[in-house]
Coordinates of N, CA and C in Angstrom, one line a residue:
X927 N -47.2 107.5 -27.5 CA -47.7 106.4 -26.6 C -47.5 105.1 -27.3
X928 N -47.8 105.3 -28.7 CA -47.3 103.7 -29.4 C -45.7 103.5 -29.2
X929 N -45.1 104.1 -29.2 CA -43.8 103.5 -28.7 C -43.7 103.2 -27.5
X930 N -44.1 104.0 -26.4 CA -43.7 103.3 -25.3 C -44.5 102.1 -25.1
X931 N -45.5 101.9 -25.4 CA -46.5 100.9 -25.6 C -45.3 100.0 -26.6
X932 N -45.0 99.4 -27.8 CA -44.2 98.6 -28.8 C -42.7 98.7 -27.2
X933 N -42.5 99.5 -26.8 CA -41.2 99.4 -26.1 C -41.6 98.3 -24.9
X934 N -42.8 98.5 -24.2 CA -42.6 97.4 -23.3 C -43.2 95.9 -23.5
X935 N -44.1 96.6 -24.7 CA -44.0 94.8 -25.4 C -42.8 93.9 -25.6
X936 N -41.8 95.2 -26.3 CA -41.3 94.1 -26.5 C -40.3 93.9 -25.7
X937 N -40.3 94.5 -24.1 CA -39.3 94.2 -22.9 C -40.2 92.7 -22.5
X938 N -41.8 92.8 -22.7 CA -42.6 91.4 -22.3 C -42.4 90.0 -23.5
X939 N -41.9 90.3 -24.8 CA -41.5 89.2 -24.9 C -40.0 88.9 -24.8
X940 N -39.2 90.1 -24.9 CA -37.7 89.8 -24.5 C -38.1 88.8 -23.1
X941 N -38.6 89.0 -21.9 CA -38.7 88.1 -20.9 C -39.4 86.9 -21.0
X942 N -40.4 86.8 -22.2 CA -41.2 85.4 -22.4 C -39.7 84.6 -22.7
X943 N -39.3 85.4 -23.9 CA -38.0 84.3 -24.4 C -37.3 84.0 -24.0
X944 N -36.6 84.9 -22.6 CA -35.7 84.7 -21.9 C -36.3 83.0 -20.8
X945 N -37.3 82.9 -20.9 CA -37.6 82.2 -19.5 C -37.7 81.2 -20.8
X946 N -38.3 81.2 -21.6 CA -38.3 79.8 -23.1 C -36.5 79.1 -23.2
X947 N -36.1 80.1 -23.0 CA -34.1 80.0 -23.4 C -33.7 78.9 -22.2
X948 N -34.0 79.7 -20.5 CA -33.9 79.2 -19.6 C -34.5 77.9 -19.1
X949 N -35.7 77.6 -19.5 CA -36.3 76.4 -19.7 C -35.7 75.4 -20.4
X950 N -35.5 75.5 -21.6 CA -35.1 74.6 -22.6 C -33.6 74.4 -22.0
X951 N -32.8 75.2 -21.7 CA -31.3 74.9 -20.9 C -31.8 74.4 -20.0
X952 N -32.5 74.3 -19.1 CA -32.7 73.6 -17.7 C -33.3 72.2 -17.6
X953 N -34.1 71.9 -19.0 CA -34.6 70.5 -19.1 C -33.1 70.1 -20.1
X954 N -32.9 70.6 -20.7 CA -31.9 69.9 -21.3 C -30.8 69.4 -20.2
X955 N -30.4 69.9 -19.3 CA -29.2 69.5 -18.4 C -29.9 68.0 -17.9
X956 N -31.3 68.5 -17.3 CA -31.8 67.3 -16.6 C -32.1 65.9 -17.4
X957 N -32.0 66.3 -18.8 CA -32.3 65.0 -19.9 C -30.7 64.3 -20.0
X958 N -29.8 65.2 -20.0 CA -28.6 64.7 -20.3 C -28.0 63.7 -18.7
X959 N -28.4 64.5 -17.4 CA -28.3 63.4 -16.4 C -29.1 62.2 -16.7
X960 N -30.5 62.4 -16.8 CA -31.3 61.2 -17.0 C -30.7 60.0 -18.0
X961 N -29.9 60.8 -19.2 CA -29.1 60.2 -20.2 C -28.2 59.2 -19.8
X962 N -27.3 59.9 -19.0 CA -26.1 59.8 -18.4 C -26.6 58.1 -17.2
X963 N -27.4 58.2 -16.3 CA -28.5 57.7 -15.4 C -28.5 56.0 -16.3
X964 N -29.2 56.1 -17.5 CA -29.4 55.2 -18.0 C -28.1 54.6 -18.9
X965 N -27.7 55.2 -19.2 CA -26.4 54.9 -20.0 C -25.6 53.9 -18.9
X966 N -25.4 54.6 -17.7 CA -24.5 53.7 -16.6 C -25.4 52.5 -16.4
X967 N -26.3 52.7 -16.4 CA -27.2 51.2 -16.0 C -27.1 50.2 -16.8
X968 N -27.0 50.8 -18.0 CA -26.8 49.4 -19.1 C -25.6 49.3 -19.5
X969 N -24.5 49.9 -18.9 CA -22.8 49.3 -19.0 C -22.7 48.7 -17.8
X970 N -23.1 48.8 -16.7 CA -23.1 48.1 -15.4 C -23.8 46.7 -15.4
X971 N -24.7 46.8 -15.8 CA -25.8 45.9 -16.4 C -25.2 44.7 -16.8
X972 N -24.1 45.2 -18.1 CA -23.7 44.9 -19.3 C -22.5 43.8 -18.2
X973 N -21.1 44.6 -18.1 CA -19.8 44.5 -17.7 C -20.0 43.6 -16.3
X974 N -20.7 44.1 -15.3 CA -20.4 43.6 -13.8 C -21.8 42.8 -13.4
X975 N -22.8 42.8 -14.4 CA -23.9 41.4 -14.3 C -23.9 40.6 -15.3
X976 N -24.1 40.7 -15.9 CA -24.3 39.5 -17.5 C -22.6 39.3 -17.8
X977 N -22.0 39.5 -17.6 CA -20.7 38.9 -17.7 C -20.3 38.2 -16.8
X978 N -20.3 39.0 -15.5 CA -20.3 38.5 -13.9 C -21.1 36.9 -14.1
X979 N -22.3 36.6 -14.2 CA -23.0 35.9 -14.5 C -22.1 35.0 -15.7
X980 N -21.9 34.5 -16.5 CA -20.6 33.9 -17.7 C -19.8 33.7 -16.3
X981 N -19.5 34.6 -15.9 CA -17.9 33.9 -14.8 C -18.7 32.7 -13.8
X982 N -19.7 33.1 -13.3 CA -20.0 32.3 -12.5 C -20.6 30.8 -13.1
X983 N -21.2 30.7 -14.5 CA -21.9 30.0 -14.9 C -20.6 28.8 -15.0
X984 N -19.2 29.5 -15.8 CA -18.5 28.8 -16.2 C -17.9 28.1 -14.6
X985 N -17.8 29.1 -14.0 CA -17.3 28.2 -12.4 C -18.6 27.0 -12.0
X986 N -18.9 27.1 -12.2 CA -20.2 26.2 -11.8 C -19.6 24.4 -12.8
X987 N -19.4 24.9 -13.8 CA -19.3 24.1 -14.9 C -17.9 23.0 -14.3
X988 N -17.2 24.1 -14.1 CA -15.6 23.6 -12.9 C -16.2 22.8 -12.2
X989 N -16.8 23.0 -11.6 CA -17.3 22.1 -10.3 C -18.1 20.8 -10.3
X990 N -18.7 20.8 -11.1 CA -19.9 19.9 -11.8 C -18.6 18.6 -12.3
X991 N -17.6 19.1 -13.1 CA -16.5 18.5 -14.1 C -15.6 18.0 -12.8
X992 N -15.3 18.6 -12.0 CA -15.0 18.2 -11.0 C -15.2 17.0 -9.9
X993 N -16.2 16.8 -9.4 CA -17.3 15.7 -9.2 C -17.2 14.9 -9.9
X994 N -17.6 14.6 -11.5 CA -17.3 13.5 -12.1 C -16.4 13.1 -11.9
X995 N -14.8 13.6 -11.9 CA -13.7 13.2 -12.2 C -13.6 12.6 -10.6
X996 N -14.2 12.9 -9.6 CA -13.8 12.1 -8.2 C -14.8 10.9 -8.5
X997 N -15.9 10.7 -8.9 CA -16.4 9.8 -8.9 C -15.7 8.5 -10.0
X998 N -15.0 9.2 -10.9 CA -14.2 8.0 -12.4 C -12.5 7.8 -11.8
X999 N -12.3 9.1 -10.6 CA -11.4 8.7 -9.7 C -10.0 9.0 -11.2
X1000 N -10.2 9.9 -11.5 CA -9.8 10.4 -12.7 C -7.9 11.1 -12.2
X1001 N -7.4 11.6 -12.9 CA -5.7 11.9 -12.5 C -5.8 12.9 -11.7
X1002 N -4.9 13.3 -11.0 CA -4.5 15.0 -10.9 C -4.5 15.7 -11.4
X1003 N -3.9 15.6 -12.4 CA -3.5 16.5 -13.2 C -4.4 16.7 -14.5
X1004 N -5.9 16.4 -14.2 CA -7.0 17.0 -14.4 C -7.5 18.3 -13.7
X1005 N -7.3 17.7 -12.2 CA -8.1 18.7 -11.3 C -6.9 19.7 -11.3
X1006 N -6.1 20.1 -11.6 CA -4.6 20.8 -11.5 C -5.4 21.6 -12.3
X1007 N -5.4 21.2 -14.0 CA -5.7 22.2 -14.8 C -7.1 22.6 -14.5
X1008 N -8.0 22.4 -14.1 CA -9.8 22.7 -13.1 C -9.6 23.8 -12.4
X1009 N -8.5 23.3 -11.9 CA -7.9 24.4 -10.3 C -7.8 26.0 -11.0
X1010 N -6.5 25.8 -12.0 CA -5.7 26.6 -12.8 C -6.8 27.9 -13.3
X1011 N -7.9 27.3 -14.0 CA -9.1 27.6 -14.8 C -10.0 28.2 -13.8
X1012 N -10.2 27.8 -12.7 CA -11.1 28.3 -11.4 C -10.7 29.5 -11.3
X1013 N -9.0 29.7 -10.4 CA -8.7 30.2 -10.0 C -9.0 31.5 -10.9
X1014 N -8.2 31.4 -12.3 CA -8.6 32.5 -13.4 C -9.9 33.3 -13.1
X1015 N -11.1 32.6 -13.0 CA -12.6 33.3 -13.3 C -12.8 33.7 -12.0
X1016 N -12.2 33.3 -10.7 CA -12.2 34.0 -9.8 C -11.2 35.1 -10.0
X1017 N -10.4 35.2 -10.1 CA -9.4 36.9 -10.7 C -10.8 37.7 -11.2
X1018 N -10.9 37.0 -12.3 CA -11.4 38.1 -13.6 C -13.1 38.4 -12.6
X1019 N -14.0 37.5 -12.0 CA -15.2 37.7 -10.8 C -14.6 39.3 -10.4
X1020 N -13.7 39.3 -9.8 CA -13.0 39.7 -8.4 C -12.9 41.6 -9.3
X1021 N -12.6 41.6 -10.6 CA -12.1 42.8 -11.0 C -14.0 43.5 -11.2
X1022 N -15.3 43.0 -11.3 CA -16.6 43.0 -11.4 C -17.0 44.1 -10.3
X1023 N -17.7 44.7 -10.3 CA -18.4 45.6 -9.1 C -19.3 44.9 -8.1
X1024 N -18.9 44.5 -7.1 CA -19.6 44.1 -6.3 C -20.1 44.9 -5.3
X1025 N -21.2 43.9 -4.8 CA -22.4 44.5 -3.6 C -21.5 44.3 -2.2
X1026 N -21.9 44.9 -1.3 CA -21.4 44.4 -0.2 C -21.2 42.8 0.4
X1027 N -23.3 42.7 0.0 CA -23.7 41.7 0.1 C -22.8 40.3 -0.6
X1028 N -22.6 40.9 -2.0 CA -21.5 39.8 -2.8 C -20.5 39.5 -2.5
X1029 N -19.7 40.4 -2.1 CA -18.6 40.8 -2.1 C -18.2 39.4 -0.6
X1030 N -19.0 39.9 0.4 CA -19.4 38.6 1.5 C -19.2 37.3 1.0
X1031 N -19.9 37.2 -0.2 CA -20.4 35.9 -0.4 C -19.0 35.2 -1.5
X1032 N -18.5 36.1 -1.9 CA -17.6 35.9 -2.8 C -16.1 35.6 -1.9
X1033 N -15.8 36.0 -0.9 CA -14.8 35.7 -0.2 C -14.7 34.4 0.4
X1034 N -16.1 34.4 0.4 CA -16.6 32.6 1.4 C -16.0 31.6 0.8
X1035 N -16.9 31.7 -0.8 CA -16.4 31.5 -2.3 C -15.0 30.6 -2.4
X1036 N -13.9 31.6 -2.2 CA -12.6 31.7 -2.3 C -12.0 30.9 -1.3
X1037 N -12.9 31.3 0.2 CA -12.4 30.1 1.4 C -12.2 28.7 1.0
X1038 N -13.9 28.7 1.0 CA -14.5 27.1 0.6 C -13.7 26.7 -0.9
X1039 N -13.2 27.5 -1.2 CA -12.3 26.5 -3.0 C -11.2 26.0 -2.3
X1040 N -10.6 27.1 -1.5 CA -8.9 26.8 -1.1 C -9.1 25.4 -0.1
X1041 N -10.0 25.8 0.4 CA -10.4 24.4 1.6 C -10.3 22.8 0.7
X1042 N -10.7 23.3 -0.9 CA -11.2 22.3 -2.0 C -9.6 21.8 -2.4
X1043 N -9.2 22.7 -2.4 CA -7.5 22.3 -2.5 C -6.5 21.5 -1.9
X1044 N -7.3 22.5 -0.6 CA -6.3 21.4 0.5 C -6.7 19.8 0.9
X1045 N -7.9 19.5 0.4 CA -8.8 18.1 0.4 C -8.3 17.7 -0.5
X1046 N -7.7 18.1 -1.7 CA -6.9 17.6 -3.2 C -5.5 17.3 -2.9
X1047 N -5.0 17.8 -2.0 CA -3.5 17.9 -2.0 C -3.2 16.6 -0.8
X1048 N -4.3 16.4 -0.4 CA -4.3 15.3 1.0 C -5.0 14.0 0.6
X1049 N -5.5 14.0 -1.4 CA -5.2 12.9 -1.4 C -6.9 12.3 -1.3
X1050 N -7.3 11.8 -2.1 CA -8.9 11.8 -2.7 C -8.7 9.6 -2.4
X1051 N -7.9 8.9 -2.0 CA -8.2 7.7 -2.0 C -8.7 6.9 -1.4
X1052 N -9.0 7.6 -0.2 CA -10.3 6.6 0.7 C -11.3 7.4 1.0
X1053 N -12.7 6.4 0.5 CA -14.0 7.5 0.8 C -14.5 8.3 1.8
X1054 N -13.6 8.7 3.0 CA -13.7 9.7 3.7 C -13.5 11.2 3.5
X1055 N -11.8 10.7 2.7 CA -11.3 12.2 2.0 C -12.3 12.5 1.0
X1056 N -12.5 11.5 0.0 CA -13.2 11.5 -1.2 C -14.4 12.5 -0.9
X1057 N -15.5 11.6 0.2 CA -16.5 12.5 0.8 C -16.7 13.8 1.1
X1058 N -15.4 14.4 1.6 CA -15.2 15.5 2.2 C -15.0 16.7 1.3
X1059 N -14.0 16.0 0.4 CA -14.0 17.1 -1.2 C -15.4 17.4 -1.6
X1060 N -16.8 16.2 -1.8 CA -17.6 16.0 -2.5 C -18.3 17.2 -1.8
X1061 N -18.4 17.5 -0.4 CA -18.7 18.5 0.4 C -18.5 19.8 0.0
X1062 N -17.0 19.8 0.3 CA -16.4 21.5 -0.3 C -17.5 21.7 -1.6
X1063 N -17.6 20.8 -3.2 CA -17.7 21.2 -3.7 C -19.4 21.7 -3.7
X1064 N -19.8 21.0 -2.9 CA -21.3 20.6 -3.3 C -21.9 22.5 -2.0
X1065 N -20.7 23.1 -1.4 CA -20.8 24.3 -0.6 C -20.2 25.3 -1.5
X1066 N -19.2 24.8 -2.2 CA -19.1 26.0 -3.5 C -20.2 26.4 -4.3
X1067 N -21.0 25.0 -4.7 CA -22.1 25.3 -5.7 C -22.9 25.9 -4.9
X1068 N -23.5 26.3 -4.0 CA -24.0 26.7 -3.1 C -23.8 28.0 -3.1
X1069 N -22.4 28.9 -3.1 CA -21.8 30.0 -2.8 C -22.0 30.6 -4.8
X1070 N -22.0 29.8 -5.2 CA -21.9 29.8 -6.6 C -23.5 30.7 -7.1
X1071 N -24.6 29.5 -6.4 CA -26.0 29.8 -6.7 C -26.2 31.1 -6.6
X1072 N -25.8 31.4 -4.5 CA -25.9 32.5 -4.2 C -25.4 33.9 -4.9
X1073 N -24.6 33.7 -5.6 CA -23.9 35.2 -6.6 C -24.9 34.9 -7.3
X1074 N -25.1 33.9 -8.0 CA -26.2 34.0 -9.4 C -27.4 34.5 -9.1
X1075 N -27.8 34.6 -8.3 CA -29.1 35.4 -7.4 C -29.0 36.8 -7.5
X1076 N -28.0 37.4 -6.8 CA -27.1 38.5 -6.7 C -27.1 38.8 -8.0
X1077 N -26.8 38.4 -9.4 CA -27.0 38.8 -10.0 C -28.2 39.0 -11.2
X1078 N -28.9 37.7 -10.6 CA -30.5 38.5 -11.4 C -31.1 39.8 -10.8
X1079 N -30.7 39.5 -9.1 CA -31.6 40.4 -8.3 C -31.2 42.7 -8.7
X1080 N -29.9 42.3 -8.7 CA -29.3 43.4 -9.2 C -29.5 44.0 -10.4
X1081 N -29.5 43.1 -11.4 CA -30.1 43.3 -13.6 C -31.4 44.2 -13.2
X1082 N -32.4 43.4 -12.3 CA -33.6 43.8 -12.0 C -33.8 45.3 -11.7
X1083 N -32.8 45.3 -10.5 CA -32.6 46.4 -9.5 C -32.5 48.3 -10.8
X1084 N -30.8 47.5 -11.3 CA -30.7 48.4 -12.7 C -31.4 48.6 -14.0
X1085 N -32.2 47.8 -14.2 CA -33.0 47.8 -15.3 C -34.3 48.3 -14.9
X1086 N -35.2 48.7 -13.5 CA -36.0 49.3 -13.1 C -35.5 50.7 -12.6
X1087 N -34.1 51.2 -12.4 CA -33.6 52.6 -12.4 C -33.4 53.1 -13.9
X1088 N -33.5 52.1 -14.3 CA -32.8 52.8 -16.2 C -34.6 53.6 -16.4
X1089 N -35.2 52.5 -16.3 CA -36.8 52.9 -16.4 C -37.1 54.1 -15.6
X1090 N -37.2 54.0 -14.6 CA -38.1 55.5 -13.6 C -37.2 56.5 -14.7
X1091 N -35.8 56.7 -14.9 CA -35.3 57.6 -15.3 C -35.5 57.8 -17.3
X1092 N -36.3 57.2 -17.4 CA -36.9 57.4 -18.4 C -38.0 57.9 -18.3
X1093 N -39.1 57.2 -17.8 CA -40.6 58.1 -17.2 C -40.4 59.0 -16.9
X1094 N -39.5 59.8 -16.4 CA -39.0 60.6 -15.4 C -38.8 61.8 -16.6
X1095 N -38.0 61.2 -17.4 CA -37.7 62.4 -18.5 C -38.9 62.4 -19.3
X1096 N -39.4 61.4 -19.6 CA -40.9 61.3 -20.6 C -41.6 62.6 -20.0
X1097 N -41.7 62.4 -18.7 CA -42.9 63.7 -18.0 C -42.5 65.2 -17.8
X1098 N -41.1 65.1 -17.3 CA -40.8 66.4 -17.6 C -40.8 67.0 -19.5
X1099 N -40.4 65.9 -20.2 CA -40.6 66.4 -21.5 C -41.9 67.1 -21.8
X1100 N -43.4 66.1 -21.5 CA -44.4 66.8 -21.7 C -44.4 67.7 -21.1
X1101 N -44.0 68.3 -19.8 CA -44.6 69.5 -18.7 C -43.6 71.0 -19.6
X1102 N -42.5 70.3 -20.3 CA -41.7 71.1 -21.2 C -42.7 71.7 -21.9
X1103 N -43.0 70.8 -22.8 CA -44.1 71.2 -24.2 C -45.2 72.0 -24.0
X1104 N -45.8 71.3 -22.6 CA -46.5 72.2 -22.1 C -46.5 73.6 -21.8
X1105 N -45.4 74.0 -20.9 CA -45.3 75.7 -20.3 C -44.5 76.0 -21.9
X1106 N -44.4 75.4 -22.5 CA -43.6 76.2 -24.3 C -44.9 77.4 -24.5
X1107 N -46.0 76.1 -24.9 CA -47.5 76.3 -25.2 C -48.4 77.5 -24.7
X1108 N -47.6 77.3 -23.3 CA -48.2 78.5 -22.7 C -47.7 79.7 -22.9
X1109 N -46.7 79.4 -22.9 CA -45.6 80.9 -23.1 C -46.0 81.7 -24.5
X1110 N -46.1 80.4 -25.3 CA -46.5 81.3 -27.1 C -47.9 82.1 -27.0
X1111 N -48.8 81.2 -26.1 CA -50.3 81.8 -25.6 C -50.2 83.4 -25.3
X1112 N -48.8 83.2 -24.1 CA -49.0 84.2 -23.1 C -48.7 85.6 -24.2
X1113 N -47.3 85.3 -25.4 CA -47.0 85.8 -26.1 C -48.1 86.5 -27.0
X1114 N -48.8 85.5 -27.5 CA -49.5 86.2 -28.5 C -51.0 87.1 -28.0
X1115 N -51.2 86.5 -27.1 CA -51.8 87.5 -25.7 C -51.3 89.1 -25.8
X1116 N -50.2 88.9 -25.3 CA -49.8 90.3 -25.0 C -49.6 91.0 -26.1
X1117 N -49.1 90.3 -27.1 CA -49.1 91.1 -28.7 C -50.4 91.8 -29.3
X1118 N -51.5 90.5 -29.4 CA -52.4 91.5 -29.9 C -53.9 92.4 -28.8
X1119 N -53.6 91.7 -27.1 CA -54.4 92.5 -26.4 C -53.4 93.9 -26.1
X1120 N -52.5 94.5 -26.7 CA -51.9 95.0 -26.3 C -52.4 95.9 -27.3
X1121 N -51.7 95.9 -28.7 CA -52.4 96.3 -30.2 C -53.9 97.0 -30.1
X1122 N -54.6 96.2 -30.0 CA -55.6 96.5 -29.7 C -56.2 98.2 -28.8
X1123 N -55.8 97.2 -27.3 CA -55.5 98.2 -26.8 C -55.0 99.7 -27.0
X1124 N -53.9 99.7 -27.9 CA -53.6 100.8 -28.3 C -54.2 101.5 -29.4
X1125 N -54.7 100.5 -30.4 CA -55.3 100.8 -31.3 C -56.7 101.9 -31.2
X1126 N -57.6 101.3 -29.8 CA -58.8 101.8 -29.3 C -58.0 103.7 -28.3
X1127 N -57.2 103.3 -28.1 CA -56.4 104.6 -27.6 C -56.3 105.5 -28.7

């Protein structure tokens, strides 16, 4: 009787372990998504906001330099190389992950510059044209602000998913520690009520 008794003990911890084995593989996969979860949030974060954000600040900078130079009524071939330098950080914007919402806002962007061009190419010498440039640009900054919104609102957006997905693993970690806890209980339960048991047999 003590062997069959020692035999299905130890079929009840072969199965404690087995479900300890199974557990620990099953929070593990879920840690490595949550991993995985946060990792993308802070290269996204990183590459297509806080960079994104640099493109835009420096476009802004274009436009501002821009303005002076109609007001000091400055060469072309100022606003030529302005142009040149725009055009760039819109490329390099354009290769960025954008929202739908952005992506809207960024085409407008693109309108209203070329519009800015064609106000340059027609000739900035009487204050009508002059005014009208002053326009385009003063609707660029505008288009400009609006991305820069877009991308605080977004940093926010990613940086509160990076989070839940940390709490997230924090809690399953304890509820881990916890059923361990229990399982060693349940173990040493069955070991020595079991003993015992037999012992009084």
């Amino acid at each position: 009787m003590a062997t069959n008794f020692t035999s299905y003990n130890r079929i009840n911890i072969g199965l404690a372990l087995t479900i300890v084995f199974l557990l620990v593989y099953a929070t593990n996969r879920i840690d490595n998504k949550h991993f995985e979860t946060v990792q993308n949030a802070l290269v996204t974060l990183h590459t297509d906001r806080i960079i994104a954000q640099d493109f835009i600040y420096k476009m802004n900078t274009i436009a501002y330099e821009k303005q002076l130079h109609y007001i000091d009524e400055s060469h072309n071939n100022v606003h030529k190389n302005l142009n040149t330098d725009f055009y760039t950080l819109l490329e390099d914007f354009s290769n960025t992950k954008l929202t739908l919402k952005e992506a809207t806002i960024f085409d407008e962007l693109k309108i209203d510059f070329d519009k800015l061009i064609l106000s340059e190419k027609k000739g900035l010498l009487n204050s009508t044209k002059k005014d009208a440039a002053i326009n385009s640009l003063n609707t660029i900054k505008k288009d400009l602000i609006n991305l820069s919104e877009i991308q605080i609102s977004e940093s926010k957006h990613l940086t509160s998913l990076a989070q839940k997905s940390l709490d997230t693993n924090n809690l399953i970690s304890k509820f881990e520690i916890g059923f361990l806890i229990l399982i060693g209980l349940l173990i040493q339960f069955t070991i020595f009520y079991r003993v015992k048991k037999s012992e009084k047999s």
